[in-house]
C-alpha cells in the first residue's frame, strides 16, 4: 500500500510583516505600498489555516521565518557601524533598500524551492533546488537562509538532496515552485513535472511580456530538471502567456493550479493552450493516468478578477474519499464572478466537490494567497519519519506558536518603524525563542 502523503510546508509569517510594495508586477503588493500592517494578525491568520488543514487530516508543516533585518545586505552596500548606525543611515539615505532588508516575502514558501519527490527522480531521493529569486533585490537574499532551513529539516542525505540556488544571473531567473506543478495518479506514483517559464534568455525572437517582467526563464527550469534527475518523457516545459503577465499574473500559480491528475487553469494561462494540454496528456499517459483539465474561460472569470481574488492561487488537496477540496482566500467569495464560478464548479459533479475558505487578508494585501504560502513536498512514510519532526503542525505546536506570537509580535507596523533599532532587537529575541520551540536553534545562531 502506498503511504506517500503530500505535506504542505506553510511559511510562518515573521515579526517584520510589512507592506513595502517592493514587487513590481505583483498588483496587490504594489497597491498597498507603505500602508500599516499587522504582523500579529498575519501570523495568526496563517497559523489558523495550518491548524484547520491539519485537523482535517492533511499533512501540514511549516517553514520558519527568516531573520530580519538582513544586515548582510545593508553592510554589503556600505552601511557600517553598529546595527543602530546601519539602520539610521539606511533609513536616511536608502529607505527602499532598508525595506528590502526587512522584506516579509519569505512567508511565501512556494518561492522557497522547486521540489521533486523520490518517485520522479533517478536516484530515488527527494530533491530540492533553492530558488535564487534574482529578479527582485528584496528576495534575492533569501536563498542563504532558505538553504539553511531546508538542510536542517531534511538532513538525511540518503533520502534528501538540497541543491544550492542556480547562478544569480538573468539567464537563470528561478522563482521556485510558484512556476512548477506536479501531476500524477497518486502522490507516490511516478508523475509529470510541469515547468512554466515566462521568457527565454537565449532566444531573442521568443515572445515576452512588455509591461511587467517575466521572472522565470526556460533555462532555469531546464537546469532544475537536470539537477533533480527527471525523466525527459515526463517533464513538460511550457510558456506562460505574456499578455497574462502584463495583467499582473507574475507567477503561474496566479493563473493555474494542479493536483493529482487535475489541472485547473485559466484559458489565458499558457501561450499555446492546446499544445500544453496535448503535451500533458501524452506525458501523463506515459505515467499511467489521464489528465483531467478544468478550463476556466475568460467569459466566466476575466483575468482581472482572477488576479484580484487569487482564485488560482489556491490549494487543491486530495481527500481520503478520492475527491478534492479547493482552499481559497475569502476574497473569492466576495468577487461576484469568481463566487459564481466556484458554486458551479462544486456543483458540477467533477473532481472538486468542496470549498474551504480562509481569511488571509494580511497576506493577500501583500500579494500572496493560500498557494503562495505553501511549499508542496510529497513524502513516503519513511521519508516523513526521517525529516525533522519539530516543524510538523500539531495542536501542541499550534498552541505554543500562538502564545509565542502573542509575546513577541506587534499589532501595528508602519514604514517608519523599520528604522527603530528596538524592532530589530525584538525580532532577534523572538526568533531565537522560536528556534528552541521548533528544535532548530541553529537557524538563528549567526
CSV table of C-alpha atoms in Angstrom, one decimal:
chain,number,residue,atom,x,y,z
A,1,UNK,CA,0.0,0.0,0.0
A,2,UNK,CA,1.3,3.4,-1.0
A,3,UNK,CA,1.7,5.6,2.1
A,4,UNK,CA,3.1,8.7,0.4
A,5,UNK,CA,1.4,11.9,1.5
A,6,UNK,CA,1.8,15.5,0.3
A,7,UNK,CA,3.0,17.8,3.1
A,8,UNK,CA,2.2,21.4,2.7
A,9,UNK,CA,5.0,23.5,4.3
A,10,UNK,CA,3.5,26.9,5.0
A,11,UNK,CA,5.7,29.9,5.6
A,12,UNK,CA,5.3,31.1,9.2
A,13,UNK,CA,4.8,34.9,8.9
A,14,UNK,CA,7.6,36.7,10.6
A,15,UNK,CA,7.5,39.6,13.1
A,16,UNK,CA,8.6,42.0,10.4
A,17,UNK,CA,5.5,41.6,8.2
A,18,UNK,CA,5.1,44.9,6.4
A,19,UNK,CA,3.8,46.4,3.2
A,20,UNK,CA,6.8,47.8,1.3
A,21,UNK,CA,5.3,47.3,-2.2
A,22,UNK,CA,8.7,46.1,-3.5
A,23,UNK,CA,7.4,43.6,-6.1
A,24,UNK,CA,6.7,45.4,-9.4
A,25,UNK,CA,4.4,43.2,-11.4
A,26,UNK,CA,2.5,42.0,-8.3
A,27,UNK,CA,-0.5,44.2,-8.4
A,28,UNK,CA,-1.7,43.5,-4.8
A,29,UNK,CA,1.7,44.1,-3.3
A,30,UNK,CA,2.2,47.3,-5.3
A,31,UNK,CA,-1.2,48.7,-4.5
A,32,UNK,CA,-0.7,48.5,-0.7
A,33,UNK,CA,2.8,50.1,-0.6
A,34,UNK,CA,3.6,51.8,2.7
A,35,UNK,CA,0.3,51.1,4.4
A,36,UNK,CA,0.1,50.0,8.0
A,37,UNK,CA,0.5,46.2,8.6
A,38,UNK,CA,-0.5,44.0,11.5
A,39,UNK,CA,2.2,41.3,12.0
A,40,UNK,CA,0.4,39.6,14.8
A,41,UNK,CA,-2.8,39.2,12.8
A,42,UNK,CA,-0.9,38.0,9.8
A,43,UNK,CA,0.8,35.3,11.8
A,44,UNK,CA,-2.4,34.2,13.5
A,45,UNK,CA,-4.2,34.0,10.2
A,46,UNK,CA,-1.5,31.8,8.7
A,47,UNK,CA,-1.4,29.6,11.8
A,48,UNK,CA,-5.2,29.2,11.8
A,49,UNK,CA,-5.1,27.9,8.2
A,50,UNK,CA,-2.3,25.4,9.1
A,51,UNK,CA,-4.2,24.2,12.2
A,52,UNK,CA,-7.5,23.8,10.3
A,53,UNK,CA,-6.0,21.8,7.5
A,54,UNK,CA,-4.0,19.6,9.9
A,55,UNK,CA,-7.2,18.9,11.9
A,56,UNK,CA,-8.8,17.8,8.6
A,57,UNK,CA,-6.1,15.1,8.2
A,58,UNK,CA,-4.0,16.9,5.6
A,59,UNK,CA,-0.2,16.6,6.2
A,60,UNK,CA,0.8,20.1,7.4
A,61,UNK,CA,4.2,21.5,8.4
A,62,UNK,CA,5.8,24.9,8.4
A,63,UNK,CA,9.0,26.7,7.2
A,64,UNK,CA,10.4,29.1,9.8
A,65,UNK,CA,10.6,32.9,9.1
A,66,UNK,CA,13.9,34.4,8.2
A,67,UNK,CA,16.0,36.8,10.3
A,68,UNK,CA,15.2,40.4,9.7
A,69,UNK,CA,16.5,42.9,9.0
A,70,UNK,CA,19.1,41.4,6.8
A,71,UNK,CA,22.2,43.2,7.9
A,72,UNK,CA,24.3,41.2,5.4
A,73,UNK,CA,22.6,43.2,2.6
A,74,UNK,CA,22.9,46.5,4.3
A,75,UNK,CA,26.6,46.1,5.2
A,76,UNK,CA,27.5,44.7,1.8
A,77,UNK,CA,26.5,48.0,0.2
A,78,UNK,CA,28.4,50.3,2.5
A,79,UNK,CA,26.3,50.9,5.6
A,80,UNK,CA,28.7,50.4,8.5
A,81,UNK,CA,29.0,51.0,12.3
A,82,UNK,CA,26.7,49.5,14.9
A,83,UNK,CA,23.4,47.9,14.0
A,84,UNK,CA,21.7,51.1,15.1
A,85,UNK,CA,24.0,53.2,12.9
A,86,UNK,CA,23.3,50.9,9.9
A,87,UNK,CA,19.6,51.3,10.3
A,88,UNK,CA,19.7,55.0,10.9
A,89,UNK,CA,21.8,55.7,7.9
A,90,UNK,CA,19.9,53.4,5.6
A,91,UNK,CA,16.6,55.0,6.7
A,92,UNK,CA,18.0,58.4,5.7
A,93,UNK,CA,19.8,57.6,2.5
A,94,UNK,CA,18.1,54.5,1.1
A,95,UNK,CA,14.7,53.8,2.7
A,96,UNK,CA,13.7,51.4,-0.1
A,97,UNK,CA,16.8,49.3,0.4
A,98,UNK,CA,16.1,49.3,4.2
A,99,UNK,CA,12.6,48.0,3.3
A,100,UNK,CA,14.3,45.3,1.2
A,101,UNK,CA,16.3,44.2,4.2
A,102,UNK,CA,13.1,44.0,6.2
A,103,UNK,CA,11.2,42.1,3.5
A,104,UNK,CA,8.4,39.9,4.7
A,105,UNK,CA,8.4,37.9,1.4
A,106,UNK,CA,10.0,34.6,2.8
A,107,UNK,CA,6.5,33.8,4.2
A,108,UNK,CA,5.5,32.8,0.7
A,109,UNK,CA,7.3,29.4,0.8
A,110,UNK,CA,6.1,28.5,-2.7
A,111,UNK,CA,9.1,30.5,-3.8
A,112,UNK,CA,11.5,28.8,-1.5
A,113,UNK,CA,12.4,26.0,-3.8
A,114,UNK,CA,11.3,23.6,-6.5
A,115,UNK,CA,10.7,20.1,-5.2
A,116,UNK,CA,10.7,16.7,-7.0
A,117,UNK,CA,9.6,13.6,-5.0
A,118,UNK,CA,11.6,10.4,-4.9
A,119,UNK,CA,9.1,8.7,-7.3
A,120,UNK,CA,10.2,11.1,-10.1
A,121,UNK,CA,14.0,11.2,-9.6
A,122,UNK,CA,16.7,8.9,-11.0
A,123,UNK,CA,18.4,8.4,-7.7
A,124,UNK,CA,15.2,7.8,-5.7
A,125,UNK,CA,15.8,10.8,-3.4
A,126,UNK,CA,13.6,13.8,-2.8
A,127,UNK,CA,15.3,16.8,-4.5
A,128,UNK,CA,15.0,20.5,-3.6
A,129,UNK,CA,16.6,23.3,-5.6
A,130,UNK,CA,16.6,26.6,-3.7
A,131,UNK,CA,15.2,29.4,-5.8
A,132,UNK,CA,17.6,32.3,-6.5
A,133,UNK,CA,14.7,34.8,-6.8
A,134,UNK,CA,17.2,37.1,-8.5
A,135,UNK,CA,14.6,39.3,-10.3
A,136,UNK,CA,14.0,41.3,-7.1
A,137,UNK,CA,16.6,42.6,-4.7
A,138,UNK,CA,14.4,42.0,-1.6
A,139,UNK,CA,14.1,38.3,-2.5
A,140,UNK,CA,17.5,37.6,-3.9
A,141,UNK,CA,19.0,37.4,-0.4
A,142,UNK,CA,16.5,34.8,0.8
A,143,UNK,CA,18.4,31.8,-0.7
A,144,UNK,CA,21.1,31.5,2.0
A,145,UNK,CA,18.6,31.2,4.9
A,146,UNK,CA,16.3,29.0,2.8
A,147,UNK,CA,19.0,26.5,2.1
A,148,UNK,CA,20.0,26.5,5.8
A,149,UNK,CA,16.4,25.8,6.8
A,150,UNK,CA,15.8,23.0,4.2
A,151,UNK,CA,19.1,21.3,5.2
A,152,UNK,CA,18.1,21.5,8.8
A,153,UNK,CA,14.7,19.9,8.2
A,154,UNK,CA,15.8,17.4,5.6
A,155,UNK,CA,19.2,16.3,7.0
A,156,UNK,CA,19.3,12.7,5.8
A,157,UNK,CA,21.5,12.8,2.7
A,158,UNK,CA,20.4,9.2,1.7
A,159,UNK,CA,16.8,10.4,1.3
A,160,UNK,CA,17.1,14.1,0.5
A,161,UNK,CA,19.2,16.3,-1.7
A,162,UNK,CA,19.1,20.1,-1.2
A,163,UNK,CA,20.7,21.9,-4.1
A,164,UNK,CA,22.1,25.4,-3.9
A,165,UNK,CA,20.3,28.1,-5.9
A,166,UNK,CA,21.2,28.4,-9.6
A,167,UNK,CA,23.7,31.1,-10.7
A,168,UNK,CA,22.3,34.5,-9.9
A,169,UNK,CA,22.2,35.9,-13.4
A,170,UNK,CA,19.2,36.9,-15.6
A,171,UNK,CA,19.6,33.7,-17.7
A,172,UNK,CA,18.7,31.6,-14.7
A,173,UNK,CA,15.9,33.5,-13.1
A,174,UNK,CA,14.2,31.0,-10.9
A,175,UNK,CA,11.1,31.5,-8.7
A,176,UNK,CA,10.7,28.1,-7.3
A,177,UNK,CA,7.5,26.1,-7.0
A,178,UNK,CA,5.3,29.1,-8.0
A,179,UNK,CA,6.1,28.1,-11.6
A,180,UNK,CA,6.1,24.4,-11.2
A,181,UNK,CA,3.2,21.8,-10.9
A,182,UNK,CA,3.4,18.1,-10.4
A,183,UNK,CA,0.6,15.9,-11.9
A,184,UNK,CA,0.2,12.2,-11.1
A,185,UNK,CA,-2.2,9.3,-10.5
A,186,UNK,CA,-1.1,9.3,-6.8
A,187,UNK,CA,1.5,11.2,-4.7
A,188,UNK,CA,3.6,8.1,-4.5
A,189,UNK,CA,3.4,7.2,-8.2
A,190,UNK,CA,5.7,8.4,-10.9
A,191,UNK,CA,4.4,11.8,-12.1
A,192,UNK,CA,4.7,14.5,-14.7
A,193,UNK,CA,6.5,17.7,-13.7
A,194,UNK,CA,5.3,20.8,-15.4
A,195,UNK,CA,7.6,23.8,-15.6
A,196,UNK,CA,6.2,27.1,-16.7
A,197,UNK,CA,8.5,29.9,-17.8
A,198,UNK,CA,8.0,33.5,-18.8
A,199,UNK,CA,10.8,34.1,-21.1
A,200,UNK,CA,13.8,32.5,-23.0
A,201,UNK,CA,17.1,34.1,-22.3
A,202,UNK,CA,19.0,32.8,-25.4
A,203,UNK,CA,16.3,33.3,-28.0
A,204,UNK,CA,15.8,36.9,-28.9
A,205,UNK,CA,12.8,36.0,-31.1
A,206,UNK,CA,10.8,34.4,-28.3
A,207,UNK,CA,7.8,36.3,-27.1
A,208,UNK,CA,8.0,38.1,-23.8
A,209,UNK,CA,5.8,40.5,-21.8
A,210,UNK,CA,6.1,44.2,-22.4
A,211,UNK,CA,4.7,45.8,-19.2
A,212,UNK,CA,5.8,43.6,-16.4
A,213,UNK,CA,9.0,41.5,-16.1
A,214,UNK,CA,8.9,37.7,-16.7
A,215,UNK,CA,10.7,36.2,-13.7
A,216,UNK,CA,11.2,32.6,-14.7
A,217,UNK,CA,13.4,31.5,-17.6
A,218,UNK,CA,13.2,28.3,-19.6
A,219,UNK,CA,16.9,27.9,-19.0
A,220,UNK,CA,16.4,27.9,-15.2
A,221,UNK,CA,13.6,25.3,-15.5
A,222,UNK,CA,15.7,23.0,-17.6
A,223,UNK,CA,18.6,23.3,-15.1
A,224,UNK,CA,16.4,22.3,-12.2
A,225,UNK,CA,15.1,19.3,-14.1
A,226,UNK,CA,18.7,18.2,-14.8
A,227,UNK,CA,19.7,18.6,-11.1
A,228,UNK,CA,16.7,16.6,-10.0
A,229,UNK,CA,17.4,13.8,-12.5
A,230,UNK,CA,13.9,13.9,-14.0
A,231,UNK,CA,12.7,11.6,-16.8
A,232,UNK,CA,12.6,13.7,-20.1
A,233,UNK,CA,9.4,12.0,-21.3
A,234,UNK,CA,7.6,13.0,-18.1
A,235,UNK,CA,8.9,16.6,-18.0
A,236,UNK,CA,7.0,19.3,-19.8
A,237,UNK,CA,8.1,22.9,-20.4
A,238,UNK,CA,5.5,25.5,-21.4
A,239,UNK,CA,5.5,29.2,-21.7
A,240,UNK,CA,3.2,31.5,-19.7
A,241,UNK,CA,1.1,33.8,-21.8
A,242,UNK,CA,3.0,37.1,-21.9
A,243,UNK,CA,-0.3,39.0,-22.1
A,244,UNK,CA,-1.3,37.5,-18.8
A,245,UNK,CA,2.0,38.5,-17.1
A,246,UNK,CA,1.3,42.1,-18.3
A,247,UNK,CA,-2.1,41.9,-16.5
A,248,UNK,CA,-0.4,41.1,-13.1
A,249,UNK,CA,0.0,37.3,-13.4
A,250,UNK,CA,3.6,37.4,-12.2
A,251,UNK,CA,3.7,33.6,-11.4
A,252,UNK,CA,2.0,30.6,-12.9
A,253,UNK,CA,0.3,29.9,-9.5
A,254,UNK,CA,-1.7,33.1,-10.0
A,255,UNK,CA,-3.4,31.6,-13.1
A,256,UNK,CA,-3.3,27.8,-12.7
A,257,UNK,CA,-3.2,25.1,-10.0
A,258,UNK,CA,-2.8,21.3,-10.3
A,259,UNK,CA,-3.1,18.3,-8.0
A,260,UNK,CA,-3.2,14.6,-8.8
A,261,UNK,CA,-4.3,14.4,-12.4
A,262,UNK,CA,-6.4,17.5,-12.3
A,263,UNK,CA,-5.2,20.8,-13.8
A,264,UNK,CA,-7.4,23.9,-13.0
A,265,UNK,CA,-6.4,26.6,-15.3
A,266,UNK,CA,-7.5,29.9,-17.0
A,267,UNK,CA,-7.7,29.9,-20.8
A,268,UNK,CA,-5.0,32.7,-20.8
A,269,UNK,CA,-2.6,30.8,-18.6
A,270,UNK,CA,-0.4,29.5,-21.4
A,271,UNK,CA,0.9,30.9,-24.6
A,272,UNK,CA,-0.3,27.8,-26.6
A,273,UNK,CA,-3.1,26.3,-24.7
A,274,UNK,CA,-3.9,23.4,-27.0
A,275,UNK,CA,-0.2,22.4,-27.3
A,276,UNK,CA,0.1,22.4,-23.5
A,277,UNK,CA,-2.9,20.2,-22.9
A,278,UNK,CA,-1.7,17.7,-25.6
A,279,UNK,CA,1.8,17.6,-24.2
A,280,UNK,CA,0.4,16.9,-20.7
A,281,UNK,CA,-2.0,14.2,-22.0
A,282,UNK,CA,0.9,12.4,-23.6
A,283,UNK,CA,3.2,12.7,-20.6
A,284,UNK,CA,0.5,11.6,-18.2
A,285,UNK,CA,-0.3,8.6,-20.4
A,286,UNK,CA,3.3,7.6,-20.0
A,287,UNK,CA,2.9,7.9,-16.3
A,288,UNK,CA,-0.2,5.6,-16.4
A,289,UNK,CA,-3.0,8.1,-15.9
A,290,UNK,CA,-5.3,10.5,-17.8
A,291,UNK,CA,-5.3,14.3,-17.5
A,292,UNK,CA,-8.5,15.9,-16.1
A,293,UNK,CA,-8.3,19.5,-17.3
A,294,UNK,CA,-10.7,22.1,-15.9
A,295,UNK,CA,-10.6,25.1,-18.1
A,296,UNK,CA,-11.9,28.5,-16.9
A,297,UNK,CA,-12.9,30.7,-19.8
A,298,UNK,CA,-12.3,34.5,-19.8
A,299,UNK,CA,-16.1,34.9,-20.2
A,300,UNK,CA,-16.5,33.1,-16.8
A,301,UNK,CA,-13.7,34.8,-14.9
A,302,UNK,CA,-11.8,37.6,-16.6
A,303,UNK,CA,-8.1,37.7,-15.8
A,304,UNK,CA,-8.5,40.9,-13.8
A,305,UNK,CA,-11.0,39.0,-11.5
A,306,UNK,CA,-8.6,36.1,-11.2
A,307,UNK,CA,-5.8,38.4,-10.1
A,308,UNK,CA,-8.0,40.4,-7.7
A,309,UNK,CA,-9.5,37.3,-6.0
A,310,UNK,CA,-6.5,35.0,-6.4
A,311,UNK,CA,-8.8,32.2,-7.5
A,312,UNK,CA,-6.0,30.2,-8.9
A,313,UNK,CA,-3.6,30.9,-6.1
A,314,UNK,CA,-5.5,28.3,-4.2
A,315,UNK,CA,-4.7,24.8,-2.9
A,316,UNK,CA,-6.1,21.7,-4.5
A,317,UNK,CA,-6.0,19.0,-1.8
A,318,UNK,CA,-6.7,15.3,-2.2
A,319,UNK,CA,-9.2,14.0,0.3
A,320,UNK,CA,-9.5,10.5,1.7
A,321,UNK,CA,-12.6,9.8,-0.4
A,322,UNK,CA,-10.8,10.4,-3.6
A,323,UNK,CA,-12.3,13.8,-4.3
A,324,UNK,CA,-10.6,17.2,-3.9
A,325,UNK,CA,-11.1,20.3,-1.8
A,326,UNK,CA,-10.1,23.7,-3.1
A,327,UNK,CA,-8.7,26.0,-0.5
A,328,UNK,CA,-9.4,29.6,-1.5
A,329,UNK,CA,-8.9,33.1,0.1
A,330,UNK,CA,-12.0,34.8,1.4
A,331,UNK,CA,-11.7,37.3,-1.4
A,332,UNK,CA,-13.0,34.6,-3.8
A,333,UNK,CA,-16.4,34.7,-2.1
A,334,UNK,CA,-16.5,38.5,-2.3
A,335,UNK,CA,-15.9,38.6,-6.1
A,336,UNK,CA,-19.3,38.0,-7.9
A,337,UNK,CA,-17.8,36.4,-11.0
A,338,UNK,CA,-15.5,34.2,-9.0
A,339,UNK,CA,-18.1,33.2,-6.4
A,340,UNK,CA,-20.5,32.3,-9.2
A,341,UNK,CA,-17.9,30.2,-10.9
A,342,UNK,CA,-16.9,28.3,-7.7
A,343,UNK,CA,-20.5,27.5,-7.0
A,344,UNK,CA,-20.8,25.9,-10.4
A,345,UNK,CA,-17.5,24.1,-10.0
A,346,UNK,CA,-18.5,22.3,-6.8
A,347,UNK,CA,-22.0,21.5,-8.2
A,348,UNK,CA,-20.7,20.1,-11.5
A,349,UNK,CA,-20.0,16.6,-10.2
A,350,UNK,CA,-16.4,16.9,-11.2
A,351,UNK,CA,-13.3,16.1,-9.0
A,352,UNK,CA,-13.6,19.2,-6.9
A,353,UNK,CA,-16.6,18.9,-4.5
A,354,UNK,CA,-15.7,21.2,-1.6
A,355,UNK,CA,-14.5,24.7,-1.0
A,356,UNK,CA,-12.5,25.7,2.1
A,357,UNK,CA,-12.2,29.5,2.6
A,358,UNK,CA,-9.8,31.3,4.9
A,359,UNK,CA,-9.3,34.9,5.9
A,360,UNK,CA,-5.7,35.6,4.8
A,361,UNK,CA,-6.2,39.4,4.3
A,362,UNK,CA,-2.8,40.3,5.7
A,363,UNK,CA,-1.0,38.0,3.2
A,364,UNK,CA,-3.4,38.9,0.4
A,365,UNK,CA,-2.7,42.6,0.8
A,366,UNK,CA,1.0,41.9,0.4
A,367,UNK,CA,0.4,39.9,-2.7
A,368,UNK,CA,0.1,36.3,-1.7
A,369,UNK,CA,-2.7,33.8,-1.2
A,370,UNK,CA,-3.0,30.2,0.0
A,371,UNK,CA,-0.8,28.7,-2.7
A,372,UNK,CA,1.9,31.3,-2.2
A,373,UNK,CA,2.1,30.4,1.5
A,374,UNK,CA,2.9,26.7,1.0
A,375,UNK,CA,5.7,24.5,-0.5
A,376,UNK,CA,4.4,21.1,-1.5
A,377,UNK,CA,6.6,18.1,-0.6
A,378,UNK,CA,5.4,14.6,-1.3
A,379,UNK,CA,7.0,12.2,1.2
A,380,UNK,CA,6.8,8.4,1.7
A,381,UNK,CA,6.2,7.2,5.3
A,382,UNK,CA,9.9,6.6,5.7
A,383,UNK,CA,10.9,10.0,4.3
A,384,UNK,CA,8.4,11.7,6.5
A,385,UNK,CA,9.8,9.9,9.5
A,386,UNK,CA,13.3,11.0,8.5
A,387,UNK,CA,12.6,14.7,8.4
A,388,UNK,CA,12.8,17.0,11.4
A,389,UNK,CA,9.6,16.5,13.3
A,390,UNK,CA,9.6,19.8,15.2
A,391,UNK,CA,8.0,21.6,12.2
A,392,UNK,CA,5.0,19.3,11.8
A,393,UNK,CA,1.8,21.1,12.8
A,394,UNK,CA,0.1,19.6,15.8
A,395,UNK,CA,-2.3,21.0,18.4
A,396,UNK,CA,0.6,21.3,20.8
A,397,UNK,CA,2.8,23.2,18.4
A,398,UNK,CA,-0.1,25.4,17.3
A,399,UNK,CA,-0.7,26.4,21.0
A,400,UNK,CA,3.0,27.1,21.5
A,401,UNK,CA,3.2,29.3,18.4
A,402,UNK,CA,0.1,31.3,19.2
A,403,UNK,CA,1.5,32.0,22.6
A,404,UNK,CA,4.8,32.9,21.1
A,405,UNK,CA,3.2,35.3,18.6
A,406,UNK,CA,1.3,36.9,21.5
A,407,UNK,CA,4.5,37.5,23.4
A,408,UNK,CA,6.6,38.9,20.5
A,409,UNK,CA,4.6,40.4,17.6
A,410,UNK,CA,3.4,43.9,17.2
A,411,UNK,CA,-0.1,44.6,16.0
A,412,UNK,CA,0.9,47.7,14.1
A,413,UNK,CA,3.9,48.2,11.9
A,414,UNK,CA,4.4,51.4,9.9
A,415,UNK,CA,7.2,52.1,7.3
A,416,UNK,CA,9.0,54.5,9.7
A,417,UNK,CA,9.2,51.7,12.3
A,418,UNK,CA,11.8,49.9,10.2
A,419,UNK,CA,14.4,52.5,11.4
A,420,UNK,CA,13.8,51.7,15.0
A,421,UNK,CA,16.7,49.6,16.4
A,422,UNK,CA,14.4,48.2,19.1
A,423,UNK,CA,12.4,46.4,16.3
A,424,UNK,CA,15.5,44.6,15.2
A,425,UNK,CA,16.3,43.6,18.8
A,426,UNK,CA,12.7,42.4,19.3
A,427,UNK,CA,12.8,40.2,16.2
A,428,UNK,CA,16.2,38.6,17.1
A,429,UNK,CA,14.9,37.7,20.5
A,430,UNK,CA,11.6,36.3,19.1
A,431,UNK,CA,13.4,34.1,16.5
A,432,UNK,CA,15.9,32.8,19.0
A,433,UNK,CA,13.0,31.6,21.1
A,434,UNK,CA,11.3,30.2,18.0
A,435,UNK,CA,14.4,28.2,17.2
A,436,UNK,CA,14.1,26.5,20.6
A,437,UNK,CA,10.4,25.8,20.2
A,438,UNK,CA,10.9,24.1,16.8
A,439,UNK,CA,14.1,22.3,17.9
A,440,UNK,CA,16.1,24.2,15.3
A,441,UNK,CA,18.3,26.6,17.4
A,442,UNK,CA,21.0,26.6,14.7
A,443,UNK,CA,18.7,28.6,12.3
A,444,UNK,CA,19.2,31.8,14.2
A,445,UNK,CA,22.7,31.4,15.5
A,446,UNK,CA,24.6,33.8,13.3
